[in-house]
Coordinates of N, CA and C in Angstrom, one line a residue:
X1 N 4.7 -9.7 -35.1 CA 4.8 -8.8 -34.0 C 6.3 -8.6 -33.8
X2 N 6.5 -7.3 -33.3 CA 8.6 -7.2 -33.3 C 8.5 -7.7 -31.8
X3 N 9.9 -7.4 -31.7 CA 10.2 -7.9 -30.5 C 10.1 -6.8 -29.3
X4 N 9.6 -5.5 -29.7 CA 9.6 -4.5 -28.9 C 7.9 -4.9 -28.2
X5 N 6.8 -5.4 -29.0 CA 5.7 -5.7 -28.7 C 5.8 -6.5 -27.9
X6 N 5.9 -7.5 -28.1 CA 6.4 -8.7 -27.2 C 6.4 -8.4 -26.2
X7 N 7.9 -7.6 -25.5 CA 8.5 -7.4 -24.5 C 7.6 -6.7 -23.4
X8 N 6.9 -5.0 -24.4 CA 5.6 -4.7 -23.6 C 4.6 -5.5 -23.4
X9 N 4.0 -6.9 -24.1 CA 3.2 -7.7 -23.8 C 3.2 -8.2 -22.3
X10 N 4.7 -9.3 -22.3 CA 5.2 -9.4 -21.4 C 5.5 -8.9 -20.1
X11 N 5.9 -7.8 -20.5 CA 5.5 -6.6 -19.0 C 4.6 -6.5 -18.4
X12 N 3.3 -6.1 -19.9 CA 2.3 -5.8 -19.2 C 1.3 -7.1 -18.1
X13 N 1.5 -8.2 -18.7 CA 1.4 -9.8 -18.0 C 1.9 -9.9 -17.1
X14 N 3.3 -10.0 -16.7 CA 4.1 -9.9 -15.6 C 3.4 -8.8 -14.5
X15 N 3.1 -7.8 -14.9 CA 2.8 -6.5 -14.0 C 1.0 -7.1 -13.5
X16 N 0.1 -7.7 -14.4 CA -1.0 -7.9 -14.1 C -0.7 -9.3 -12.8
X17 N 0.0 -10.6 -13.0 CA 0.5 -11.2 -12.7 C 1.1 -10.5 -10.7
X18 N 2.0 -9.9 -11.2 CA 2.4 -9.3 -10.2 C 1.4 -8.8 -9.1
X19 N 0.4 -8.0 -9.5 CA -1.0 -7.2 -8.6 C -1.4 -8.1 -8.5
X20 N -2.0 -9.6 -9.3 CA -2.7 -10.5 -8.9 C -2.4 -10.9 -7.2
X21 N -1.0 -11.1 -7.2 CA -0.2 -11.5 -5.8 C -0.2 -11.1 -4.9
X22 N -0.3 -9.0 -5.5 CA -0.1 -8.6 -4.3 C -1.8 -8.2 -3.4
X23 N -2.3 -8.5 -4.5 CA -3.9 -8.1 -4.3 C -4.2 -9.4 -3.2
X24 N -3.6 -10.4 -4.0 CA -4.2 -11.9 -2.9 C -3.2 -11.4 -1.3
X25 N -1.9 -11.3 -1.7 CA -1.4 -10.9 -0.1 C -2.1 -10.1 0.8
X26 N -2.6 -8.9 0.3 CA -3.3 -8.0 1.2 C -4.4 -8.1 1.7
X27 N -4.9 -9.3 0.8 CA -6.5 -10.0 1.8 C -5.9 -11.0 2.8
X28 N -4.9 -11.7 2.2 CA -4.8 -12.9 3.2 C -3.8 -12.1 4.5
X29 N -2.8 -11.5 4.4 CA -2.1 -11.1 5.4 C -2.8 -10.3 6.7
X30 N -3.3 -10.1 6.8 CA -4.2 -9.2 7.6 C -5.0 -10.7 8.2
X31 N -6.0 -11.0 7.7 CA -6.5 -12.3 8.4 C -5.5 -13.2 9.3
X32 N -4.3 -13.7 8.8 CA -3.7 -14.4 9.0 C -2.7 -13.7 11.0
X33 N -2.8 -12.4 10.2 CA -2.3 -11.8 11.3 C -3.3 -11.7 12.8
X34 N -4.4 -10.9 12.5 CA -5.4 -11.1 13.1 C -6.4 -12.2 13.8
X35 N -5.8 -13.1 13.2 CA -6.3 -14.5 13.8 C -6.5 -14.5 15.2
X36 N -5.2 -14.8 16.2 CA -5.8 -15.3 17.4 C -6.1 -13.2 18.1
X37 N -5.6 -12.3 17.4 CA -5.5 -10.8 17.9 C -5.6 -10.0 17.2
X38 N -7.4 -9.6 17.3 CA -7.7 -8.7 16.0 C -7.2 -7.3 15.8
X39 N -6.9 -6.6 17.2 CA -6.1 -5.6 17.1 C -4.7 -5.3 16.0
X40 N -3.9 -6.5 16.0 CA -2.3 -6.7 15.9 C -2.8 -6.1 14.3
X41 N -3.6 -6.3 13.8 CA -3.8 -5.7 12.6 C -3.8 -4.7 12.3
X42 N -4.3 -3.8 13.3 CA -4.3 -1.9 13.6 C -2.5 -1.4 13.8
X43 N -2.2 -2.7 14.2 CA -0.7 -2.1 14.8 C 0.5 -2.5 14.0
X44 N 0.0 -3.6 13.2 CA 1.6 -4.0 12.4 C 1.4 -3.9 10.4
X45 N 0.0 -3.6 10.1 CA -0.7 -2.9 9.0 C -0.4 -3.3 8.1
X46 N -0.5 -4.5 8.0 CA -0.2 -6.0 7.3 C -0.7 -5.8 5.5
X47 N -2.2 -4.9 5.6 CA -2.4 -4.6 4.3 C -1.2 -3.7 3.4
X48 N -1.0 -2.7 4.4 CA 0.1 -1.9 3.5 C 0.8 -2.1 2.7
X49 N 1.8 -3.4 3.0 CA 2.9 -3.8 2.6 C 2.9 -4.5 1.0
X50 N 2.0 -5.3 1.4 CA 1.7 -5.6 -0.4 C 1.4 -4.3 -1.6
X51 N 0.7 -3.5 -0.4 CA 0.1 -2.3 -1.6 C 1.2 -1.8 -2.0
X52 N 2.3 -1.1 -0.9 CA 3.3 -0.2 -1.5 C 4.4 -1.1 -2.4
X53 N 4.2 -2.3 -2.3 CA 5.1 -3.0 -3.0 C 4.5 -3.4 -4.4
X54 N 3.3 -3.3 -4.5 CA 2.6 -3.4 -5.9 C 3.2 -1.7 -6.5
X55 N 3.4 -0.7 -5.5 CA 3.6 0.4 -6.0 C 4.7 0.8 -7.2
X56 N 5.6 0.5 -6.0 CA 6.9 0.2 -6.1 C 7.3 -0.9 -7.5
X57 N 7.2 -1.8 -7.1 CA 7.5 -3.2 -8.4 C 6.9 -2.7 -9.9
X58 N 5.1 -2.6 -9.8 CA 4.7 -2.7 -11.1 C 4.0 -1.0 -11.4
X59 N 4.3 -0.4 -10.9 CA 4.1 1.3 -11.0 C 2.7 1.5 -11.0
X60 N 2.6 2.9 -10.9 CA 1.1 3.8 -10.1 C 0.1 3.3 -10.5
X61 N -0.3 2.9 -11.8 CA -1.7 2.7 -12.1 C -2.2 1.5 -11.0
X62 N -1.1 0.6 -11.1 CA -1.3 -0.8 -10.5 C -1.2 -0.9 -9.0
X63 N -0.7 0.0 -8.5 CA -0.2 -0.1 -7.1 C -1.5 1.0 -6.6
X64 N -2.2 1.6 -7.3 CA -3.2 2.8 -6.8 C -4.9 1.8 -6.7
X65 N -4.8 0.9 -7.5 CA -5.4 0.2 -8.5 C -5.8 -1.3 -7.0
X66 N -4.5 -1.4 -7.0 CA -4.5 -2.7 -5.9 C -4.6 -2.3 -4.8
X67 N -4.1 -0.8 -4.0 CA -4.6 0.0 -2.6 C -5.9 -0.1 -3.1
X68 N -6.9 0.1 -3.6 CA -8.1 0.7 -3.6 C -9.1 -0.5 -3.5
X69 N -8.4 -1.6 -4.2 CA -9.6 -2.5 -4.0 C -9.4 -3.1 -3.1
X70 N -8.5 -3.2 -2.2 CA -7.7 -4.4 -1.4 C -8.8 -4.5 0.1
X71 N -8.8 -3.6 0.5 CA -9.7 -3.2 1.8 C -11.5 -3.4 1.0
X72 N -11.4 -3.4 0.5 CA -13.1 -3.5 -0.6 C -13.6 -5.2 -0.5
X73 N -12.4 -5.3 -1.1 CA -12.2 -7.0 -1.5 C -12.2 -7.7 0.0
X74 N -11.5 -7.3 0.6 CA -11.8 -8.0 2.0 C -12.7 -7.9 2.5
X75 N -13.6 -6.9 2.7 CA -14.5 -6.6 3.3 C -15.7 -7.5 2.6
X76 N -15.7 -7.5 1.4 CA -16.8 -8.8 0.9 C -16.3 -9.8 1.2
X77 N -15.3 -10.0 1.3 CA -15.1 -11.6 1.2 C -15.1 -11.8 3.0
X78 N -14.4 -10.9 3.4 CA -14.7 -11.7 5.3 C -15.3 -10.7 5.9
X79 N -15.5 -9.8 5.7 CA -16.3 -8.5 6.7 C -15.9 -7.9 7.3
X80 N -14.6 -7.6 7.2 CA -13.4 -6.8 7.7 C -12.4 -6.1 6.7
X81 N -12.2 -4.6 6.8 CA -12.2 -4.2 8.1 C -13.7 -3.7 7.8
X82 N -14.4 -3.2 8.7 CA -16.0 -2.6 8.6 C -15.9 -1.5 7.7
X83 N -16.9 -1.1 7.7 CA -17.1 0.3 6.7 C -17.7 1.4 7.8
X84 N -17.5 2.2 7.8 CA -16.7 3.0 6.7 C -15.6 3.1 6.6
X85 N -14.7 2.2 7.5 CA -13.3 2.0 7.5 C -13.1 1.8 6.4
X86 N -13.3 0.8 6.0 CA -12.9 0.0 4.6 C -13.0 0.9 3.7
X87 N -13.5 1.9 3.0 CA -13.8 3.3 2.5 C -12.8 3.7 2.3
X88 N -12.3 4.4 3.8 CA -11.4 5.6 4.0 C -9.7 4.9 4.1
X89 N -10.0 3.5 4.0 CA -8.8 2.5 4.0 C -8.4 2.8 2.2
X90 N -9.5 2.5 1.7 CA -9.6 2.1 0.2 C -8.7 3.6 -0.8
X91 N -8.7 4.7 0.0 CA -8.2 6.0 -0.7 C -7.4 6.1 0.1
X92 N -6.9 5.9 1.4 CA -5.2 5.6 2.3 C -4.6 4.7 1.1
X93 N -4.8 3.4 1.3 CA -4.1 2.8 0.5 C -3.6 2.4 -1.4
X94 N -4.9 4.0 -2.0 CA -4.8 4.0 -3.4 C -3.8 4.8 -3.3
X95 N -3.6 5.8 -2.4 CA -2.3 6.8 -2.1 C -1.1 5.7 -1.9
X96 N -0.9 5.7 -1.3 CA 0.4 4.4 -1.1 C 0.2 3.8 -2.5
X97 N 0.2 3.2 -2.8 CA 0.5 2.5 -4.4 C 0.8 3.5 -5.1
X98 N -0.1 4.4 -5.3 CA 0.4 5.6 -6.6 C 1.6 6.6 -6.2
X99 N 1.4 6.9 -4.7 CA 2.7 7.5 -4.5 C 3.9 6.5 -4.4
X100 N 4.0 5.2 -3.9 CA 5.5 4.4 -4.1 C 5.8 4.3 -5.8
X101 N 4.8 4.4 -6.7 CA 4.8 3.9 -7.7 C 5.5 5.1 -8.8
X102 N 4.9 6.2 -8.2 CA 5.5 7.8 -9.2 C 6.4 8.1 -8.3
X103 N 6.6 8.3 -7.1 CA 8.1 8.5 -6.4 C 9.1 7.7 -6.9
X104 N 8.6 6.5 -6.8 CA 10.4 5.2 -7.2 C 10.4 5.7 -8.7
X105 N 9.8 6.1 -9.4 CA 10.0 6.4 -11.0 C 10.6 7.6 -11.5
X106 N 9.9 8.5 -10.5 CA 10.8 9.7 -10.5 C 12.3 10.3 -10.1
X107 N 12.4 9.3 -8.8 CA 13.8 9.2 -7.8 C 14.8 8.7 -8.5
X108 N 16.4 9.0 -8.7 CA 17.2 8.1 -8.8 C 16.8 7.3 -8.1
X109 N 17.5 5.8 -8.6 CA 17.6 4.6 -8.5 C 18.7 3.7 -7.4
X110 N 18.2 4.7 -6.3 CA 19.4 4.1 -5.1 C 18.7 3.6 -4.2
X111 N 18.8 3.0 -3.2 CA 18.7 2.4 -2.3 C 17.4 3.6 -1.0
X112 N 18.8 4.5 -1.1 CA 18.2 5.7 -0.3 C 17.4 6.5 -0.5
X113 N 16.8 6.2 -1.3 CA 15.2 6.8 -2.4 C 14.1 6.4 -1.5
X114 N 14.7 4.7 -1.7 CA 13.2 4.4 -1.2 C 12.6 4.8 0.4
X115 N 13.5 5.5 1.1 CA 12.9 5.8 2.2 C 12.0 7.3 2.5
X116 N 12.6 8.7 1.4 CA 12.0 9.4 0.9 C 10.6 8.8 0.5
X117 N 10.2 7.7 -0.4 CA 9.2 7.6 -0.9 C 8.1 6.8 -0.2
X118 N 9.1 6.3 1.0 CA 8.1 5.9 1.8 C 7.1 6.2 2.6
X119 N 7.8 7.8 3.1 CA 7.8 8.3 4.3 C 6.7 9.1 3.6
X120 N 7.5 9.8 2.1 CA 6.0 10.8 2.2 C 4.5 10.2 1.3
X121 N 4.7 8.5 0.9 CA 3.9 8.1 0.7 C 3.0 7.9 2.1
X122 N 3.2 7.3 3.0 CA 3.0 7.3 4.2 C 1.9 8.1 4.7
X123 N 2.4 9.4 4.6 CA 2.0 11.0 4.9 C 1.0 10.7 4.2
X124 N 1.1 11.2 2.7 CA 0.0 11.4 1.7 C -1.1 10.6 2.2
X125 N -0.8 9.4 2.4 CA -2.1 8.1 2.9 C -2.7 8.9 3.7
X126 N -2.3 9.0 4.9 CA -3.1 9.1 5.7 C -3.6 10.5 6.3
X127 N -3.3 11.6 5.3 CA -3.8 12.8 5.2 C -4.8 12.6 4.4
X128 N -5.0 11.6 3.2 CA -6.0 11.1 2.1 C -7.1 10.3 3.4
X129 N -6.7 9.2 4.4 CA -7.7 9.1 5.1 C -8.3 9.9 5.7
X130 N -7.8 10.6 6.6 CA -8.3 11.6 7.6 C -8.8 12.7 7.0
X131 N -9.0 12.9 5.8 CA -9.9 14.1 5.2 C -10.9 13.3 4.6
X132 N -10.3 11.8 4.3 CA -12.2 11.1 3.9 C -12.9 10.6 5.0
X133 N -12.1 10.1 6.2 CA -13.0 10.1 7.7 C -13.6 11.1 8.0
X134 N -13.1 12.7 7.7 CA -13.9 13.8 8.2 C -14.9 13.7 7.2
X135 N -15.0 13.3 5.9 CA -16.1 13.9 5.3 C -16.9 12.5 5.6
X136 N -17.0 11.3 5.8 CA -17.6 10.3 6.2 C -18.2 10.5 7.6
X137 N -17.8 11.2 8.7 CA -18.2 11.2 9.9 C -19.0 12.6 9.9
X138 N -19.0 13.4 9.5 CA -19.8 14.9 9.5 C -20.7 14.6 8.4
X139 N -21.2 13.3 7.7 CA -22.0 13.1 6.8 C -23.2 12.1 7.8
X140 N -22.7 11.4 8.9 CA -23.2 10.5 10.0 C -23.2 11.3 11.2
X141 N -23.7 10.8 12.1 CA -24.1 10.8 13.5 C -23.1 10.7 14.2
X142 N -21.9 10.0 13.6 CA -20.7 10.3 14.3 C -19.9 11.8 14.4
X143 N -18.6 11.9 15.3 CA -17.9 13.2 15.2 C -16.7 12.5 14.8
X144 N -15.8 13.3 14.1 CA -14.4 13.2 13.5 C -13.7 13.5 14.9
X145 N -12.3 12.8 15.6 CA -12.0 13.4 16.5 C -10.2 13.3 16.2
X146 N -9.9 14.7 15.9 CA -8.4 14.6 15.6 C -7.5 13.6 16.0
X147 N -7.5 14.4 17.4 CA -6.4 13.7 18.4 C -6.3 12.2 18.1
X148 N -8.1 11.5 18.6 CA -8.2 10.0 18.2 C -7.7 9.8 17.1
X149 N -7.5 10.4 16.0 CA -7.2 9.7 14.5 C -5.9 10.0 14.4
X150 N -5.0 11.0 15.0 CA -3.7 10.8 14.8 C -3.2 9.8 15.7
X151 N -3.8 9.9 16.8 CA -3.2 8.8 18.2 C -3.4 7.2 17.1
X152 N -4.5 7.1 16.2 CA -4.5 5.8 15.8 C -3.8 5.7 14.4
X153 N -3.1 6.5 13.8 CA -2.7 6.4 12.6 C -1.0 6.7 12.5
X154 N -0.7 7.1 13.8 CA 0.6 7.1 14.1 C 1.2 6.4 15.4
X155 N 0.7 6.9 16.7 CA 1.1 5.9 18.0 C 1.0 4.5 17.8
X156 N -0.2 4.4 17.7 CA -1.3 2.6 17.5 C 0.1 2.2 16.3
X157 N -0.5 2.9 15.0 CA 0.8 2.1 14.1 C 2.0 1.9 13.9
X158 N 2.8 2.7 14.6 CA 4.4 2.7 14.8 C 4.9 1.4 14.6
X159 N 4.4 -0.1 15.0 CA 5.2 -1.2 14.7 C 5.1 -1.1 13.5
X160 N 3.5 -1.2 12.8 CA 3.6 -1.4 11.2 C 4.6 -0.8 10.4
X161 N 4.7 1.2 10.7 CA 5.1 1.7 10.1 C 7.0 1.7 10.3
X162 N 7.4 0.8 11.2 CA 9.0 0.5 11.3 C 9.1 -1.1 10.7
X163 N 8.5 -1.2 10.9 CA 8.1 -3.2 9.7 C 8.6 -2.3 8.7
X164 N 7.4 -2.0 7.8 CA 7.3 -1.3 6.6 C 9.0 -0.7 6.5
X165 N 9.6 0.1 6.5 CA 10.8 0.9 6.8 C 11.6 -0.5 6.6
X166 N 11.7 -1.3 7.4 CA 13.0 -2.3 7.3 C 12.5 -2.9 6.5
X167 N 11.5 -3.8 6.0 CA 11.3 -4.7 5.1 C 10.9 -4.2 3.6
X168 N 10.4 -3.0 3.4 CA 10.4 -3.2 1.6 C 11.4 -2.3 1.3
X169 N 12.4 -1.7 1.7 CA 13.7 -1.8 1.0 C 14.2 -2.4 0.7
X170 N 14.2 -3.8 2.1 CA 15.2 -4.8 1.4 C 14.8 -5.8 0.2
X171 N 13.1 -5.6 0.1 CA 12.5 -6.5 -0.8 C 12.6 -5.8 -2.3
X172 N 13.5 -4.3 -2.0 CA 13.2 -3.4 -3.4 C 14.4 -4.0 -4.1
X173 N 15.1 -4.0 -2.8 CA 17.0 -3.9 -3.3 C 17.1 -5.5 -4.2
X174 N 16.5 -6.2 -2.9 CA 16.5 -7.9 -4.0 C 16.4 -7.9 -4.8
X175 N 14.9 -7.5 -5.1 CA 14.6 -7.6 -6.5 C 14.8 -6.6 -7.4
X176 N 15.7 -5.4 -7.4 CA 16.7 -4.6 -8.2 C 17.9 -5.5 -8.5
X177 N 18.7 -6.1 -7.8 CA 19.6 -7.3 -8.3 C 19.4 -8.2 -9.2
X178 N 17.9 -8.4 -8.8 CA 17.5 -10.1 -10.1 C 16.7 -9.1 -10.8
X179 N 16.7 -7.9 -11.1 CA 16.3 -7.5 -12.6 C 14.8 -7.5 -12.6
X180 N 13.6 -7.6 -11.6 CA 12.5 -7.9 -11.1 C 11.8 -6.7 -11.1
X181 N 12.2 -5.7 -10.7 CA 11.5 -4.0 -11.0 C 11.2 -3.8 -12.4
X182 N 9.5 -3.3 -12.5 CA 9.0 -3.2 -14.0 C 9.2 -1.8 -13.9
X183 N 8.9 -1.4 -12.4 CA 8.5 -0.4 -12.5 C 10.0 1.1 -12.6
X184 N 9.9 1.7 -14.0 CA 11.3 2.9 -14.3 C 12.1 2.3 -14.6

């Protein structure tokens, strides 16, 4: 085998490796958070952060791959978050991985990228929810209610989404120093 095999071996290990982690963080961080305050989970969006960072680190397939099951996987394993949440969570968060994952790839490689790629991964998510809550709720007994769903996917989240902002840049920039990004 040359040494070019190898290397993609290696990658590709490291990257499966990698999702393994971030797959386990996105079940456990959320619980952990929600513990004594089930809410704090709606508001500081504890799943996210592993996903877009699977996005980001080991690129789209993996980061789209590990949003999708992440909310699935929890939901069997503790019963949260409910369904049809967990659904419309499961295509929010396939968006975040594949968009951090093809934005950071596509972007120069600065610093000031990653917040471009945040913001409109961000977006994309949760325009990908809110078009699968309308078609989940106009398929049920329920009604889709705008206002409610922006009031909860931007007011409600604002801590998560300023977490997010300060903390995975700096976790990008780290591990751009130690050579740790597979991903571009």
């Amino acid at each position: 085998m040359s040494k070019k095999n190898n290397k993609a071996i290696f990658n590709t290990t490291l990257r499966l490796v990698y999702s393994a982690l971030f797959l386990s963080l996105a079940i456990i961080l959320p619980s952990i958070i929600s513990m004594s305050t089930p809410q704090l989970g709606q508001k500081l969006l504890p799943m996210h952060i592993p996903v877009m960072l699977c996005g980001f680190i080991c690129g789209t397939p993996y980061g789209m791959a590990i949003g999708f099951t992440s909310p699935l996987l929890k939901f069997v394993i503790t019963g949260t978050p409910l369904m049809p949440t967990a659904i419309s969570m499961a295509f929010e968060l396939a968006v975040y991985g594949a968009t951090c994952g093809l934005l950071y790839k596509a972007f120069p490689k600065k610093i000031g990228y990653v917040y471009p790629t945040l913001i409109i991964s961000m977006i994309s998510g949760r325009v990908i929810n809110g078009i699968i809550n309308y078609l989940l709720t106009t398929t049920s007994d329920n009604t889709f209610a705008l206002k409610s769903f922006i009031t909860l996917t931007t007011v409600n989240a604002l801590p998560g989404i300023i977490i997010q902002l300060a903390i995975i840049p700096l976790v990008i920039l780290s591990l751009r120093k130690t050579k740790f990004m597979l991903n571009g």
